[in-house]
PDB file of C-alpha atoms in Angstrom:
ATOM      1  CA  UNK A   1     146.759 -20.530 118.080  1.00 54.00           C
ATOM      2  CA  UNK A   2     142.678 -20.437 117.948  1.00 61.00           C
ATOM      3  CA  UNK A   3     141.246 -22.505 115.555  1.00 67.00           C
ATOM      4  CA  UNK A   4     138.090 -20.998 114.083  1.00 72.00           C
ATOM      5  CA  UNK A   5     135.272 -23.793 112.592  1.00 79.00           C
ATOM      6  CA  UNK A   6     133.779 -23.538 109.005  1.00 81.00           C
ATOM      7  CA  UNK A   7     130.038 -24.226 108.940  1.00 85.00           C
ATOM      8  CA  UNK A   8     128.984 -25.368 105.590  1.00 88.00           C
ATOM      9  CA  UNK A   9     125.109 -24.148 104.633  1.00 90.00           C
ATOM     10  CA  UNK A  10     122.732 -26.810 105.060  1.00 93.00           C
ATOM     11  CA  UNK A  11     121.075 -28.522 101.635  1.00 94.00           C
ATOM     12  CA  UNK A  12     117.993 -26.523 102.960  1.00 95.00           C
ATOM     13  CA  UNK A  13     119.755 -23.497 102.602  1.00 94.00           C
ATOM     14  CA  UNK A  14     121.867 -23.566  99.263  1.00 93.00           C
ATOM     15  CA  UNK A  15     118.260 -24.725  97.336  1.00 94.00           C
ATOM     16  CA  UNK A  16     116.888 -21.915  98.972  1.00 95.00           C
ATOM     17  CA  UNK A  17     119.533 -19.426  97.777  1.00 91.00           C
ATOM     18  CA  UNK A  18     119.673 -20.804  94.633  1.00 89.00           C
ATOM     19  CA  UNK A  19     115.700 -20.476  93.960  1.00 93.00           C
ATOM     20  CA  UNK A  20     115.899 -16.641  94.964  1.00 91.00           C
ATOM     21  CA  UNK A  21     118.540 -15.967  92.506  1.00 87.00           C
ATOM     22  CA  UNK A  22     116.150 -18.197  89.944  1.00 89.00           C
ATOM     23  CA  UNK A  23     113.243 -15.705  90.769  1.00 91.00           C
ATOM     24  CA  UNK A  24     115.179 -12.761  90.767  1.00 89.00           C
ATOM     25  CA  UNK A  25     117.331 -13.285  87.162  1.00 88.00           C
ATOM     26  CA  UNK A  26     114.439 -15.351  85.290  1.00 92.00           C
ATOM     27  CA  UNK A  27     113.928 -13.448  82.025  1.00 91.00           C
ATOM     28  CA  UNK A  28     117.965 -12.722  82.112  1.00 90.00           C
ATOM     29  CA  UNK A  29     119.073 -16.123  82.650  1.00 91.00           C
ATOM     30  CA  UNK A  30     116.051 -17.003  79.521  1.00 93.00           C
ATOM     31  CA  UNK A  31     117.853 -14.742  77.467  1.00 92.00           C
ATOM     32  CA  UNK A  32     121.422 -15.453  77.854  1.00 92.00           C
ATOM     33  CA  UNK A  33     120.492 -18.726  77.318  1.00 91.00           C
ATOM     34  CA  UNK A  34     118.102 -18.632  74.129  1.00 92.00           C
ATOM     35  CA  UNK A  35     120.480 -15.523  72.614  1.00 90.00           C
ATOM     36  CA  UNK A  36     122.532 -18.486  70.601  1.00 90.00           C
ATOM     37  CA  UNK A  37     119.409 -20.149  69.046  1.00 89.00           C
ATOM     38  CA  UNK A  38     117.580 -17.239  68.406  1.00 91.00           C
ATOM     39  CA  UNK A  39     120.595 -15.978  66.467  1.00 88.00           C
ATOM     40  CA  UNK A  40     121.204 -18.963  65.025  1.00 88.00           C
ATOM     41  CA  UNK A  41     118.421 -20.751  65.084  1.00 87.00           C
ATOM     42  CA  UNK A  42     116.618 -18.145  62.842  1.00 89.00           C
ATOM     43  CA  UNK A  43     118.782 -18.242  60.343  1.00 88.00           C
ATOM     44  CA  UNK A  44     119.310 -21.915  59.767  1.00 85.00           C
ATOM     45  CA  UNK A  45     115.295 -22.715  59.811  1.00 87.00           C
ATOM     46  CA  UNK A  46     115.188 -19.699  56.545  1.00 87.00           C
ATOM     47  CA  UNK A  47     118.054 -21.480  55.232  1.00 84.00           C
ATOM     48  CA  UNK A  48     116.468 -24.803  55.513  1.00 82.00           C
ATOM     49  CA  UNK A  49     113.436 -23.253  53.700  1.00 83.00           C
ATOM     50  CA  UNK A  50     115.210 -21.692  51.121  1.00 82.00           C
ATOM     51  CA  UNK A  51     116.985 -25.425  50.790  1.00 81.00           C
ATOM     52  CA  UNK A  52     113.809 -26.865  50.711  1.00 81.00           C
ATOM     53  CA  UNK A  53     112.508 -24.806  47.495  1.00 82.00           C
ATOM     54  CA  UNK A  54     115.310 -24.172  45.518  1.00 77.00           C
ATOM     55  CA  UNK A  55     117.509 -26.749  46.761  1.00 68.00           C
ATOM     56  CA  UNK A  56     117.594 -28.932  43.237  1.00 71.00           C
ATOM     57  CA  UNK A  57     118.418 -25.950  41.213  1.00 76.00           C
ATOM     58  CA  UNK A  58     121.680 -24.834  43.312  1.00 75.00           C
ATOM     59  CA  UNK A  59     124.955 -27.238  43.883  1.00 77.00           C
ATOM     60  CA  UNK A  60     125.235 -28.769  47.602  1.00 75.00           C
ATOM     61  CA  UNK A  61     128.312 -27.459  47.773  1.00 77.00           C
ATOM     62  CA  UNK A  62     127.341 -23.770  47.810  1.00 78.00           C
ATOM     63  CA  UNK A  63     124.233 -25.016  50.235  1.00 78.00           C
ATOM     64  CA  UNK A  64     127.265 -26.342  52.506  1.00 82.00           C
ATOM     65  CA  UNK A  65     129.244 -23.432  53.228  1.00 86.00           C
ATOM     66  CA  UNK A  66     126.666 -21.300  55.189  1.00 85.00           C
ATOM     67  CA  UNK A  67     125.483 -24.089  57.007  1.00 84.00           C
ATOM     68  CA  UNK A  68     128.974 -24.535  57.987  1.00 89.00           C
ATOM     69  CA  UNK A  69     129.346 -20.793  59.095  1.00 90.00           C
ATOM     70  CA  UNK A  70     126.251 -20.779  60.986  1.00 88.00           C
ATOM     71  CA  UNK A  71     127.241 -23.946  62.820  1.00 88.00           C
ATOM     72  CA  UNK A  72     130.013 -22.602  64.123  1.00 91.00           C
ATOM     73  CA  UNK A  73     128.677 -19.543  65.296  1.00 91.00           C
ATOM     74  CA  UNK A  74     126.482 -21.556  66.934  1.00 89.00           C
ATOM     75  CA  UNK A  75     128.967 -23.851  69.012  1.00 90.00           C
ATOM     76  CA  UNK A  76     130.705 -20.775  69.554  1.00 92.00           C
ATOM     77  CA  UNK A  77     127.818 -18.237  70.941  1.00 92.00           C
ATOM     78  CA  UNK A  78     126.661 -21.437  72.734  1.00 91.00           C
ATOM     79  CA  UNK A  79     130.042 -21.069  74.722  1.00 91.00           C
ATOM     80  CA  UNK A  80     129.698 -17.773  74.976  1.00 93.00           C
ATOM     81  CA  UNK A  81     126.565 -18.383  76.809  1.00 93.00           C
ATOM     82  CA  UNK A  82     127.976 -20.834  79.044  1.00 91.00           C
ATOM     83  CA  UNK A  83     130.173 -18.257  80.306  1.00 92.00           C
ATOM     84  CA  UNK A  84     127.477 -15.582  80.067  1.00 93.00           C
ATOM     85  CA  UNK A  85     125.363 -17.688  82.468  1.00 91.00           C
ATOM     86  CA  UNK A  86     127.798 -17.985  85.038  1.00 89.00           C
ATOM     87  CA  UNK A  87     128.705 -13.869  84.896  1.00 89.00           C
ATOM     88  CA  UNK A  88     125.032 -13.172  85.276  1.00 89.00           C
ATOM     89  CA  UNK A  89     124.408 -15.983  88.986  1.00 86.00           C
ATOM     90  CA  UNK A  90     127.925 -14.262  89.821  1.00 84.00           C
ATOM     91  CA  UNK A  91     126.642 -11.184  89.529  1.00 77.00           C
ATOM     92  CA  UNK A  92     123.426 -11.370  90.903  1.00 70.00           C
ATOM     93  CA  UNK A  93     123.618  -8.058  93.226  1.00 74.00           C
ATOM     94  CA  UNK A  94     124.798  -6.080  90.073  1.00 81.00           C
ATOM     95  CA  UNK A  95     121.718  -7.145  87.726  1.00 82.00           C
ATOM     96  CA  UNK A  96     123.853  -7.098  84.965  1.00 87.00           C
ATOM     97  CA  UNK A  97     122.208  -7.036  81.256  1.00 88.00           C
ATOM     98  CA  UNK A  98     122.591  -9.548  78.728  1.00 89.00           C
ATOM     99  CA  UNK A  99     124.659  -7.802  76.708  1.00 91.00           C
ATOM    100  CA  UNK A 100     126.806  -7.060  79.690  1.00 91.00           C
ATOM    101  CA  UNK A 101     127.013 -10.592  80.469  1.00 91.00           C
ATOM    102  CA  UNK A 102     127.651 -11.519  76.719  1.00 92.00           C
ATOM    103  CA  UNK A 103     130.485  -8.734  77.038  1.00 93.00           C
ATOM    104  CA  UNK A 104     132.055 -10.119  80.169  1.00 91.00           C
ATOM    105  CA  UNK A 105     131.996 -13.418  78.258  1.00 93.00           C
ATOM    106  CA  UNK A 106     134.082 -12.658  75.790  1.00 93.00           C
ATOM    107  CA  UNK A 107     136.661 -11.625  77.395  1.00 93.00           C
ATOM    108  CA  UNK A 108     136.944 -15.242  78.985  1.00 91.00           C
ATOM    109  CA  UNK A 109     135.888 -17.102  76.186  1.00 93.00           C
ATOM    110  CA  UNK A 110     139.638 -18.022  74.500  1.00 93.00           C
ATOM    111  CA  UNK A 111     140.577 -19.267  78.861  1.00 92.00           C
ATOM    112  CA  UNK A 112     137.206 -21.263  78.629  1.00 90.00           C
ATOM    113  CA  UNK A 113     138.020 -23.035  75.158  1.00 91.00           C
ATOM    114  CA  UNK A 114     141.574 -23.906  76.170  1.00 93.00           C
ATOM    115  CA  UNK A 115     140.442 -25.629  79.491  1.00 90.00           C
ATOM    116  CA  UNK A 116     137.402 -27.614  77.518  1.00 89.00           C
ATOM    117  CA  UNK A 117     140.312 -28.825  75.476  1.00 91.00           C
ATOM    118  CA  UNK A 118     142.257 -29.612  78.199  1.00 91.00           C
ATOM    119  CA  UNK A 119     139.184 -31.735  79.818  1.00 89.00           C
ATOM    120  CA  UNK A 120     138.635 -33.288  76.131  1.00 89.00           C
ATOM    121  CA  UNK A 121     142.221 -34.224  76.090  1.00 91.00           C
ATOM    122  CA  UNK A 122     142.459 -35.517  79.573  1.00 88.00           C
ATOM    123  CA  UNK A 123     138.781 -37.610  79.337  1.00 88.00           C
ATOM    124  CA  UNK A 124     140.290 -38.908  75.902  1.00 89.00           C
ATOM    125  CA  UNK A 125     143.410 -40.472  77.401  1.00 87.00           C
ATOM    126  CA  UNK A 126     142.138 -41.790  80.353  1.00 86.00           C
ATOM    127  CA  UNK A 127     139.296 -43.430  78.284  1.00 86.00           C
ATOM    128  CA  UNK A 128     141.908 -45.080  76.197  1.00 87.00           C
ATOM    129  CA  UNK A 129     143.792 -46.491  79.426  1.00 84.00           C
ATOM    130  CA  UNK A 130     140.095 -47.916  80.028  1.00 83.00           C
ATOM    131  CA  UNK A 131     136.327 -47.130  80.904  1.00 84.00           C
ATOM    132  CA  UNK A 132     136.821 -47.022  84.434  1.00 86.00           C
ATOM    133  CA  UNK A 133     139.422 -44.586  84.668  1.00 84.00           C
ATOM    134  CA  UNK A 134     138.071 -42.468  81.852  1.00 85.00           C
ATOM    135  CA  UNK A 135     134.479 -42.309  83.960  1.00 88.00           C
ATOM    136  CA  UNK A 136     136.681 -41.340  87.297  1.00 89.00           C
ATOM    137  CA  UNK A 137     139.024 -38.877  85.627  1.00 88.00           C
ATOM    138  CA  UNK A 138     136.101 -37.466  83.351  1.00 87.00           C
ATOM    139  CA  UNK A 139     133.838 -36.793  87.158  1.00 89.00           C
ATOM    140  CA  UNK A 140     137.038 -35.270  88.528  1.00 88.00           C
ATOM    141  CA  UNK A 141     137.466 -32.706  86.146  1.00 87.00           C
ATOM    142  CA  UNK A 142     133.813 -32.375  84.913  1.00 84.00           C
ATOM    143  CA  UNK A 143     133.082 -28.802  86.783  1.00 83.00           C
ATOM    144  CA  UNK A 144     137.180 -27.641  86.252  1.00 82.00           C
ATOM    145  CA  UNK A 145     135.350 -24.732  84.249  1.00 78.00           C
ATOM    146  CA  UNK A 146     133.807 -23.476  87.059  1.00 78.00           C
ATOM    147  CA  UNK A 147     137.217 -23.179  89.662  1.00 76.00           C
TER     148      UNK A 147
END
């Protein structure tokens, strides 16, 4: 039986990699990323204006509601861009669009939510059996969205 050795990149190496695919996906990586608060963050400023000048004449209530709605679109396109990011470094060779990325994404996004829960959940209860084992547990399974 041979045995064959595994030689890990050096430090060197892996920054270097990672800098090329920096230089390469720039503007794509800037968009998938910004995509969530231009969408959002557009909308919310006008709101805020609109607030701001007619805010005494209409009830909070009715001011609450599409602030609401636009917060969670946020939280959720800001997901979406988590996964996004990691279709467009995987796919790096392909030069895949933002809207393909976005695409890809969404497929994923319900498998992504359930394991952030999952993390939540698990950080949550370790906390409670104390700080130590809630900082331990929550390092172990910090990057479990990325396996």
């Amino acid at each position: 039986m041979t045995q064959s050795t595994l030689h890990l990149p050096s430090v060197r190496a892996l920054f270097t990699d990672t800098w090329l695919i920096f230089k390469s996906r720039f503007w794509t990586l800037l968009g998938v990323q910004y995509a969530p608060v231009v969408l959002v963050g557009v909308p919310l400023f006008i709101l805020a204006g609109v607030m701001f000048l007619w805010g005494q004449k209409i009830p909070p209530l009715i001011w609450a509601i599409p602030i609401f709605l636009l917060l969670l679109l946020g939280l959720i396109l800001l997901y979406l861009a988590q996964i996004a990011l990691l279709y467009v470094i995987k796919g790096q060779t392909q030069k895949i669009s933002i809207r393909e990325s976005f695409r890809l994404a969404r497929s994923k996004f319900f498998s992504y939510l359930w394991l952030m829960l999952l993390i939540v959940f698990i950080n949550l209860g370790a906390t409670l059996l104390f700080v130590i084992p809630g900082v331990i547990i929550g390092i172990w399974f910090a990057l479990g969205m990325y396996v």
